[in-house]
Amino acid sequence: MSDEEVLAAVRDLAPALRERAAEAEALRKVPEANVKELEAAGFFRLLQPRAYGGYAAHPGVFYAAVKEVAKACGSTGWVSSVVGVHPWHVALYDPRAQEEVWGPDRAARICSSYAPTGKVTPVEGGFTISGRWHFSSGCDHADWALLGGLVTDAEGRPVDMRTFLVPRAQYRIDEVWDTVGLRGSGSNDIVVEDVFVPEHRALSFGPVTELRVPGHAVNPEPVYRLPYASVFTTTISAPIVGIAEGAYEAHVAATRERFRTSYGQQVAEDPFAQVRIARAASDVDASWLQLQRNIAELYELAERGAELPLALRARTRRDQVLATERCVAAVDLLMENSGGSAMRTGPGAVQRAWRDVHTGRGHAANDPERALVLFGQSALGLDIQDTML
């Protein structure tokens, strides 16, 4: 299959994923059937290196597939995005780490919790880590975990931030996820107790930011020359755009049939309803077009081996965070136009999307001020000291 054929196969899954959206919420994790179908479609191999049977695809194809999944089921879209991007991250690791993950099983999946909440102790040959990591979306379907941690000096001052790659047998999952939105994402806690992680499975964040990582020696594809911050923050916004697009389509379909008793008219004939639909559609479209444009420009430069300008990286962060903001506002507008019945619990697609986008907005990557100030500094020619660019 080509990566475009994978995208087509993912689109074909939409009816089944939509049918199981309520099941995902009831389970508080993505149904196993969804994961198996995405696996069979080739989705999880889109960003996997070709050396291990992946597609090393254009990231725009990956995000388009995420959007299609999220339109059908927000929780599955969220999990598919964050779990689906982790092969890209593992491809940056020392080749020995990649072999440990995919040598025995090319279909191995990886979850994550990047916030450095655990304790890290340097030891001979690597590190020992302990602690609790939160919000690991899709962890029930993963074989490995990427866990963030700070390395400190003798005085306790941070000197490095690393991401530790840990196999499933060396951590446990605490089922604590019980939320209003993205209920089916299974974003549970990962608990580790004094586990040794060898040096080659502890990737420092500095080289990742500087685009000089050991994985480049074996993975020459251009997708692995993209900035971490651009790839990962877009990974968070892409499903939110998809959720908003799905809500828009559901709202328009319902509005065509809806009769407003209080005004004695078909809602479709209400000019104010028409304006709200137009505003929501424009915000969702603008969000997606900007995300795709920025990723396409970054990828084209990576293909040529050209420098990735700081201004473009700052614009990517600007548009990523505003994509989330616009899509949350668009779904709010659709809810305001949906009437009181839309607030009832049950299978309603718009109210589920409304809960999902507001929950997704809470992710650290969606903090608008922190992202927008980077663009402002870049535009003004100021020195920027931020690893998330």
CSV table of C-alpha atoms in Angstrom, one decimal:
chain,number,residue,atom,x,y,z
A,1,MET,CA,0.0,0.0,0.0
A,2,SER,CA,1.0,3.6,-0.6
A,3,ASP,CA,0.5,6.2,2.1
A,4,GLU,CA,-2.4,7.6,0.1
A,5,GLU,CA,-4.0,4.2,0.0
A,6,VAL,CA,-3.6,4.1,3.8
A,7,LEU,CA,-5.5,7.4,4.0
A,8,ALA,CA,-8.3,6.0,1.8
A,9,ALA,CA,-8.5,2.9,3.9
A,10,VAL,CA,-8.8,5.0,7.1
A,11,ARG,CA,-11.6,7.0,5.5
A,12,ASP,CA,-13.5,3.7,4.9
A,13,LEU,CA,-13.3,3.0,8.6
A,14,ALA,CA,-15.3,6.1,9.6
A,15,PRO,CA,-18.8,4.5,9.8
A,16,ALA,CA,-17.6,1.8,12.2
A,17,LEU,CA,-15.6,4.2,14.3
A,18,ARG,CA,-18.6,6.6,14.5
A,19,GLU,CA,-20.8,3.6,15.6
A,20,ARG,CA,-18.4,2.8,18.4
A,21,ALA,CA,-18.0,6.4,19.7
A,22,ALA,CA,-20.5,5.8,22.6
A,23,GLU,CA,-18.8,2.5,23.4
A,24,ALA,CA,-15.4,4.3,23.7
A,25,GLU,CA,-16.9,6.7,26.2
A,26,ALA,CA,-18.5,3.9,28.2
A,27,LEU,CA,-15.2,1.9,28.3
A,28,ARG,CA,-13.1,5.0,29.0
A,29,LYS,CA,-10.7,3.8,26.4
A,30,VAL,CA,-10.6,3.1,22.7
A,31,PRO,CA,-12.3,-0.1,21.8
A,32,GLU,CA,-9.9,-2.9,20.8
A,33,ALA,CA,-11.8,-3.2,17.4
A,34,ASN,CA,-10.9,0.4,16.5
A,35,VAL,CA,-7.2,-0.2,17.2
A,36,LYS,CA,-7.2,-3.5,15.2
A,37,GLU,CA,-8.9,-1.8,12.2
A,38,LEU,CA,-6.5,1.1,12.2
A,39,GLU,CA,-3.6,-1.3,12.4
A,40,ALA,CA,-5.0,-3.3,9.5
A,41,ALA,CA,-5.4,-0.1,7.5
A,42,GLY,CA,-1.7,0.7,7.9
A,43,PHE,CA,-2.3,3.8,10.0
A,44,PHE,CA,0.2,3.2,12.7
A,45,ARG,CA,3.0,2.6,10.1
A,46,LEU,CA,2.6,6.0,8.5
A,47,LEU,CA,5.4,7.6,10.5
A,48,GLN,CA,7.3,4.4,11.2
A,49,PRO,CA,10.8,4.1,9.4
A,50,ARG,CA,10.9,2.2,6.2
A,51,ALA,CA,13.7,0.1,7.7
A,52,TYR,CA,11.0,-1.5,9.9
A,53,GLY,CA,8.2,-1.8,7.4
A,54,GLY,CA,6.8,1.7,7.8
A,55,TYR,CA,6.0,4.3,5.2
A,56,ALA,CA,8.0,7.3,6.6
A,57,ALA,CA,5.1,9.2,5.0
A,58,HIS,CA,4.6,12.9,4.3
A,59,PRO,CA,3.3,14.2,7.7
A,60,GLY,CA,0.5,15.9,5.9
A,61,VAL,CA,-0.9,12.5,5.0
A,62,PHE,CA,-0.6,11.4,8.6
A,63,TYR,CA,-2.5,14.5,9.9
A,64,ALA,CA,-5.2,14.0,7.2
A,65,ALA,CA,-5.7,10.5,8.4
A,66,VAL,CA,-5.9,11.7,12.0
A,67,LYS,CA,-8.5,14.2,11.0
A,68,GLU,CA,-10.7,11.6,9.3
A,69,VAL,CA,-10.6,9.4,12.4
A,70,ALA,CA,-11.4,12.3,14.8
A,71,LYS,CA,-14.4,13.3,12.6
A,72,ALA,CA,-15.9,9.9,13.4
A,73,CYS,CA,-14.8,9.5,17.0
A,74,GLY,CA,-12.9,12.2,18.9
A,75,SER,CA,-11.4,9.9,21.5
A,76,THR,CA,-10.1,7.5,18.8
A,77,GLY,CA,-8.8,10.4,16.8
A,78,TRP,CA,-6.9,11.8,19.8
A,79,VAL,CA,-5.3,8.4,20.6
A,80,SER,CA,-4.5,7.6,17.0
A,81,SER,CA,-2.7,10.9,16.7
A,82,VAL,CA,-0.6,10.7,19.8
A,83,VAL,CA,0.1,7.0,19.5
A,84,GLY,CA,0.6,7.3,15.8
A,85,VAL,CA,3.3,10.0,16.1
A,86,HIS,CA,5.5,8.0,18.5
A,87,PRO,CA,7.1,5.9,15.8
A,88,TRP,CA,8.5,9.2,14.5
A,89,HIS,CA,10.0,10.0,17.9
A,90,VAL,CA,11.5,6.5,18.3
A,91,ALA,CA,13.0,6.8,14.8
A,92,LEU,CA,15.2,9.5,16.3
A,93,TYR,CA,16.7,7.2,18.9
A,94,ASP,CA,19.9,5.2,18.9
A,95,PRO,CA,19.5,2.3,16.4
A,96,ARG,CA,19.8,-0.2,19.3
A,97,ALA,CA,16.7,1.3,20.9
A,98,GLN,CA,14.8,1.0,17.6
A,99,GLU,CA,15.8,-2.6,17.2
A,100,GLU,CA,14.6,-3.4,20.7
A,101,VAL,CA,11.2,-1.9,20.0
A,102,TRP,CA,10.6,-3.2,16.4
A,103,GLY,CA,13.0,-6.0,16.0
A,104,PRO,CA,10.8,-8.6,17.8
A,105,ASP,CA,7.5,-6.9,16.6
A,106,ARG,CA,7.2,-4.4,13.8
A,107,ALA,CA,3.6,-3.7,15.0
A,108,ALA,CA,4.7,-2.6,18.5
A,109,ARG,CA,3.0,0.6,19.6
A,110,ILE,CA,4.2,3.3,21.9
A,111,CYS,CA,2.4,5.6,24.4
A,112,SER,CA,3.9,8.6,26.2
A,113,SER,CA,3.8,11.0,29.1
A,114,TYR,CA,6.4,13.7,28.4
A,115,ALA,CA,6.0,15.9,31.5
A,116,PRO,CA,9.1,15.3,33.6
A,117,THR,CA,7.2,14.2,36.8
A,118,GLY,CA,9.4,11.2,37.7
A,119,LYS,CA,12.7,10.9,39.6
A,120,VAL,CA,15.8,10.2,37.5
A,121,THR,CA,19.0,8.9,39.0
A,122,PRO,CA,22.2,8.6,36.8
A,123,VAL,CA,23.9,5.3,37.2
A,124,GLU,CA,26.6,3.4,35.3
A,125,GLY,CA,25.4,2.7,31.8
A,126,GLY,CA,22.3,4.7,32.0
A,127,PHE,CA,19.6,5.8,34.5
A,128,THR,CA,17.1,4.5,37.0
A,129,ILE,CA,13.7,6.1,37.0
A,130,SER,CA,10.8,6.0,39.4
A,131,GLY,CA,7.5,7.9,39.7
A,132,ARG,CA,4.0,8.5,38.3
A,133,TRP,CA,3.4,9.9,34.9
A,134,HIS,CA,-0.1,11.3,34.0
A,135,PHE,CA,-2.3,11.5,30.9
A,136,SER,CA,-0.8,8.7,28.8
A,137,SER,CA,-3.4,8.5,26.1
A,138,GLY,CA,-4.0,5.1,24.6
A,139,CYS,CA,-1.6,3.4,27.0
A,140,ASP,CA,-3.8,0.3,27.2
A,141,HIS,CA,-2.9,-0.4,23.6
A,142,ALA,CA,0.8,0.2,23.8
A,143,ASP,CA,3.9,-2.1,24.2
A,144,TRP,CA,6.3,0.7,25.2
A,145,ALA,CA,6.2,4.1,26.9
A,146,LEU,CA,8.1,7.3,26.3
A,147,LEU,CA,8.5,9.0,29.7
A,148,GLY,CA,9.9,12.5,30.3
A,149,GLY,CA,12.4,13.2,33.1
A,150,LEU,CA,14.9,15.8,34.3
A,151,VAL,CA,18.5,14.9,35.0
A,152,THR,CA,19.9,17.0,37.9
A,153,ASP,CA,23.4,17.7,39.2
A,154,ALA,CA,24.7,17.0,42.7
A,155,GLU,CA,23.0,20.2,43.9
A,156,GLY,CA,19.6,19.1,42.4
A,157,ARG,CA,19.7,21.7,39.6
A,158,PRO,CA,18.3,20.4,36.2
A,159,VAL,CA,21.1,19.9,33.6
A,160,ASP,CA,19.3,17.9,31.0
A,161,MET,CA,15.8,16.7,30.0
A,162,ARG,CA,15.5,13.3,28.5
A,163,THR,CA,12.8,10.9,27.2
A,164,PHE,CA,13.1,7.4,28.6
A,165,LEU,CA,11.9,4.5,26.5
A,166,VAL,CA,10.5,1.8,28.8
A,167,PRO,CA,9.0,-1.6,27.8
A,168,ARG,CA,5.5,-2.6,29.0
A,169,ALA,CA,6.8,-5.3,31.4
A,170,GLN,CA,8.5,-2.6,33.5
A,171,TYR,CA,5.6,-0.3,34.3
A,172,ARG,CA,2.0,-0.6,35.5
A,173,ILE,CA,-1.1,1.3,34.4
A,174,ASP,CA,-3.4,2.9,37.0
A,175,GLU,CA,-6.8,3.5,35.6
A,176,VAL,CA,-7.7,7.0,36.8
A,177,TRP,CA,-9.1,8.5,33.6
A,178,ASP,CA,-12.7,9.6,34.2
A,179,THR,CA,-13.5,12.9,32.5
A,180,VAL,CA,-16.2,14.9,30.8
A,181,GLY,CA,-14.5,15.0,27.4
A,182,LEU,CA,-12.2,12.6,25.4
A,183,ARG,CA,-13.6,10.0,27.8
A,184,GLY,CA,-12.6,7.2,25.5
A,185,SER,CA,-8.9,8.2,25.3
A,186,GLY,CA,-7.9,6.1,28.3
A,187,SER,CA,-5.3,8.7,29.3
A,188,ASN,CA,-4.3,6.8,32.4
A,189,ASP,CA,-1.3,7.0,34.7
A,190,ILE,CA,1.9,5.1,34.2
A,191,VAL,CA,3.8,4.0,37.4
A,192,VAL,CA,7.4,3.0,37.4
A,193,GLU,CA,9.4,1.7,40.3
A,194,ASP,CA,13.2,1.8,40.1
A,195,VAL,CA,13.6,0.7,36.5
A,196,PHE,CA,17.0,0.8,34.8
A,197,VAL,CA,17.0,2.5,31.4
A,198,PRO,CA,20.2,2.1,29.4
A,199,GLU,CA,21.8,5.2,27.9
A,200,HIS,CA,20.7,4.3,24.3
A,201,ARG,CA,17.1,4.4,25.4
A,202,ALA,CA,17.3,7.8,27.1
A,203,LEU,CA,17.2,10.5,24.4
A,204,SER,CA,18.3,14.0,25.4
A,205,PHE,CA,15.9,16.8,24.4
A,206,GLY,CA,18.8,19.1,23.3
A,207,PRO,CA,19.9,17.1,20.3
A,208,VAL,CA,16.3,16.6,19.3
A,209,THR,CA,15.7,20.3,19.3
A,210,GLU,CA,18.9,20.9,17.3
A,211,LEU,CA,17.9,18.2,14.7
A,212,ARG,CA,21.1,16.1,15.3
A,213,VAL,CA,20.0,12.8,16.7
A,214,PRO,CA,21.5,9.2,16.5
A,215,GLY,CA,18.5,7.9,14.5
A,216,HIS,CA,19.5,10.0,11.5
A,217,ALA,CA,22.3,7.5,10.8
A,218,VAL,CA,19.8,4.8,9.9
A,219,ASN,CA,16.6,6.7,8.9
A,220,PRO,CA,17.5,9.1,6.0
A,221,GLU,CA,13.8,10.0,5.2
A,222,PRO,CA,13.0,13.7,5.3
A,223,VAL,CA,10.2,13.4,7.8
A,224,TYR,CA,12.8,12.7,10.5
A,225,ARG,CA,14.4,16.0,9.8
A,226,LEU,CA,11.4,18.0,11.0
A,227,PRO,CA,11.4,19.9,14.4
A,228,TYR,CA,10.0,18.1,17.3
A,229,ALA,CA,7.9,21.0,18.4
A,230,SER,CA,6.2,21.4,15.0
A,231,VAL,CA,5.4,17.7,14.7
A,232,PHE,CA,4.2,17.2,18.2
A,233,THR,CA,2.1,20.3,18.7
A,234,THR,CA,0.4,19.8,15.3
A,235,THR,CA,-0.3,16.2,16.5
A,236,ILE,CA,-2.4,17.7,19.3
A,237,SER,CA,-4.3,20.2,17.1
A,238,ALA,CA,-5.0,17.9,14.2
A,239,PRO,CA,-7.6,15.8,16.0
A,240,ILE,CA,-9.2,18.9,17.5
A,241,VAL,CA,-9.7,20.2,13.9
A,242,GLY,CA,-11.2,16.8,13.0
A,243,ILE,CA,-13.5,16.8,15.9
A,244,ALA,CA,-14.7,20.3,15.0
A,245,GLU,CA,-15.2,19.3,11.4
A,246,GLY,CA,-17.2,16.2,12.4
A,247,ALA,CA,-19.4,18.4,14.7
A,248,TYR,CA,-19.9,20.9,11.8
A,249,GLU,CA,-21.1,18.2,9.5
A,250,ALA,CA,-23.4,16.7,12.1
A,251,HIS,CA,-24.8,20.1,13.0
A,252,VAL,CA,-25.6,21.0,9.3
A,253,ALA,CA,-27.3,17.6,8.7
A,254,ALA,CA,-29.4,18.1,11.9
A,255,THR,CA,-30.2,21.7,11.1
A,256,ARG,CA,-31.6,20.8,7.7
A,257,GLU,CA,-34.3,18.8,9.4
A,258,ARG,CA,-34.9,20.8,12.6
A,259,PHE,CA,-38.0,22.8,13.3
A,260,ARG,CA,-38.0,25.5,15.9
A,261,THR,CA,-41.4,25.5,17.6
A,262,SER,CA,-40.9,28.8,19.4
A,263,TYR,CA,-40.5,30.7,16.2
A,264,GLY,CA,-42.6,28.4,14.0
A,265,GLN,CA,-40.0,28.0,11.3
A,266,GLN,CA,-37.5,25.5,9.9
A,267,VAL,CA,-34.1,26.4,11.5
A,268,ALA,CA,-32.5,26.1,8.0
A,269,GLU,CA,-34.5,29.2,7.0
A,270,ASP,CA,-33.2,31.3,9.9
A,271,PRO,CA,-30.6,33.8,8.6
A,272,PHE,CA,-28.9,33.9,12.0
A,273,ALA,CA,-28.4,30.2,12.0
A,274,GLN,CA,-27.0,30.4,8.5
A,275,VAL,CA,-24.4,33.1,9.6
A,276,ARG,CA,-23.3,30.9,12.6
A,277,ILE,CA,-22.8,28.0,10.3
A,278,ALA,CA,-20.7,30.2,7.9
A,279,ARG,CA,-18.5,31.5,10.7
A,280,ALA,CA,-17.9,28.0,12.2
A,281,ALA,CA,-17.1,26.6,8.7
A,282,SER,CA,-14.6,29.3,8.0
A,283,ASP,CA,-12.8,28.9,11.3
A,284,VAL,CA,-12.5,25.1,10.8
A,285,ASP,CA,-11.3,25.5,7.2
A,286,ALA,CA,-8.8,28.2,8.1
A,287,SER,CA,-7.4,26.1,10.9
A,288,TRP,CA,-6.8,23.1,8.7
A,289,LEU,CA,-5.4,25.0,5.7
A,290,GLN,CA,-2.8,26.8,7.9
A,291,LEU,CA,-1.8,23.5,9.6
A,292,GLN,CA,-1.3,21.8,6.2
A,293,ARG,CA,0.5,24.8,4.7
A,294,ASN,CA,3.1,25.0,7.4
A,295,ILE,CA,3.8,21.3,7.6
A,296,ALA,CA,4.0,21.1,3.8
A,297,GLU,CA,6.6,24.0,3.7
A,298,LEU,CA,8.7,22.4,6.5
A,299,TYR,CA,8.6,19.0,4.7
A,300,GLU,CA,9.6,20.5,1.4
A,301,LEU,CA,12.6,22.2,3.0
A,302,ALA,CA,13.6,18.9,4.7
A,303,GLU,CA,13.4,17.1,1.4
A,304,ARG,CA,15.9,19.5,0.0
A,305,GLY,CA,18.1,19.4,3.0
A,306,ALA,CA,17.6,23.1,3.5
A,307,GLU,CA,17.6,25.0,6.8
A,308,LEU,CA,14.3,25.2,8.6
A,309,PRO,CA,13.9,28.9,9.3
A,310,LEU,CA,13.1,30.0,12.8
A,311,ALA,CA,10.3,32.3,11.4
A,312,LEU,CA,8.6,29.3,9.8
A,313,ARG,CA,8.9,27.3,13.0
A,314,ALA,CA,7.4,30.2,15.0
A,315,ARG,CA,4.6,30.5,12.4
A,316,THR,CA,3.8,26.8,12.7
A,317,ARG,CA,3.4,27.2,16.5
A,318,ARG,CA,1.3,30.3,16.1
A,319,ASP,CA,-1.1,28.6,13.6
A,320,GLN,CA,-1.2,25.4,15.6
A,321,VAL,CA,-2.3,27.0,18.8
A,322,LEU,CA,-4.8,29.3,17.0
A,323,ALA,CA,-6.2,26.2,15.1
A,324,THR,CA,-7.2,24.8,18.5
A,325,GLU,CA,-8.6,28.1,19.7
A,326,ARG,CA,-10.6,28.6,16.5
A,327,CYS,CA,-12.0,25.1,16.5
A,328,VAL,CA,-13.1,25.3,20.1
A,329,ALA,CA,-14.9,28.6,19.3
A,330,ALA,CA,-16.5,27.1,16.2
A,331,VAL,CA,-17.9,24.1,18.2
A,332,ASP,CA,-19.2,26.6,20.8
A,333,LEU,CA,-21.0,28.5,18.1
A,334,LEU,CA,-22.6,25.3,16.8
A,335,MET,CA,-23.7,24.3,20.3
A,336,GLU,CA,-25.3,27.8,20.8
A,337,ASN,CA,-27.2,27.2,17.6
A,338,SER,CA,-28.3,23.6,18.4
A,339,GLY,CA,-31.0,24.3,20.9
A,340,GLY,CA,-31.6,22.8,24.4
A,341,SER,CA,-32.1,19.3,23.2
A,342,ALA,CA,-28.4,19.1,22.0
A,343,MET,CA,-27.4,19.3,25.7
A,344,ARG,CA,-29.0,15.9,26.5
A,345,THR,CA,-26.7,13.1,27.4
A,346,GLY,CA,-26.6,10.3,24.8
A,347,PRO,CA,-25.3,9.8,21.3
A,348,GLY,CA,-25.4,13.4,20.1
A,349,ALA,CA,-22.4,14.1,18.0
A,350,VAL,CA,-22.3,17.8,18.6
A,351,GLN,CA,-22.4,17.7,22.4
A,352,ARG,CA,-19.8,14.9,22.4
A,353,ALA,CA,-17.5,17.1,20.2
A,354,TRP,CA,-18.2,20.1,22.5
A,355,ARG,CA,-16.9,18.1,25.5
A,356,ASP,CA,-14.0,16.7,23.5
A,357,VAL,CA,-12.6,19.9,22.1
A,358,HIS,CA,-12.7,21.6,25.5
A,359,THR,CA,-10.9,18.7,27.1
A,360,GLY,CA,-8.3,18.7,24.3
A,361,ARG,CA,-7.8,22.4,24.7
A,362,GLY,CA,-6.4,21.7,28.2
A,363,HIS,CA,-3.3,20.1,26.7
A,364,ALA,CA,-0.1,22.0,27.4
A,365,ALA,CA,0.6,22.4,23.6
A,366,ASN,CA,-2.6,24.5,23.4
A,367,ASP,CA,-1.6,27.3,25.7
A,368,PRO,CA,-2.0,30.3,23.3
A,369,GLU,CA,0.0,33.0,25.1
A,370,ARG,CA,3.1,30.8,25.4
A,371,ALA,CA,3.0,29.9,21.7
A,372,LEU,CA,2.0,33.3,20.4
A,373,VAL,CA,4.7,35.2,22.3
A,374,LEU,CA,7.3,33.1,20.3
A,375,PHE,CA,5.9,34.4,17.0
A,376,GLY,CA,5.9,37.9,18.3
A,377,GLN,CA,9.5,37.7,19.4
A,378,SER,CA,10.4,36.2,16.0
A,379,ALA,CA,8.6,38.9,14.1
A,380,LEU,CA,10.4,41.6,16.1
A,381,GLY,CA,13.8,40.0,15.6
A,382,LEU,CA,14.3,39.2,19.3
A,383,ASP,CA,16.4,36.3,20.6
A,384,ILE,CA,14.1,33.3,21.3
A,385,GLN,CA,15.1,30.8,24.1
A,386,ASP,CA,12.5,28.1,24.0
A,387,THR,CA,12.8,24.4,23.3
A,388,MET,CA,9.2,24.1,21.9
A,389,LEU,CA,10.0,25.8,18.6
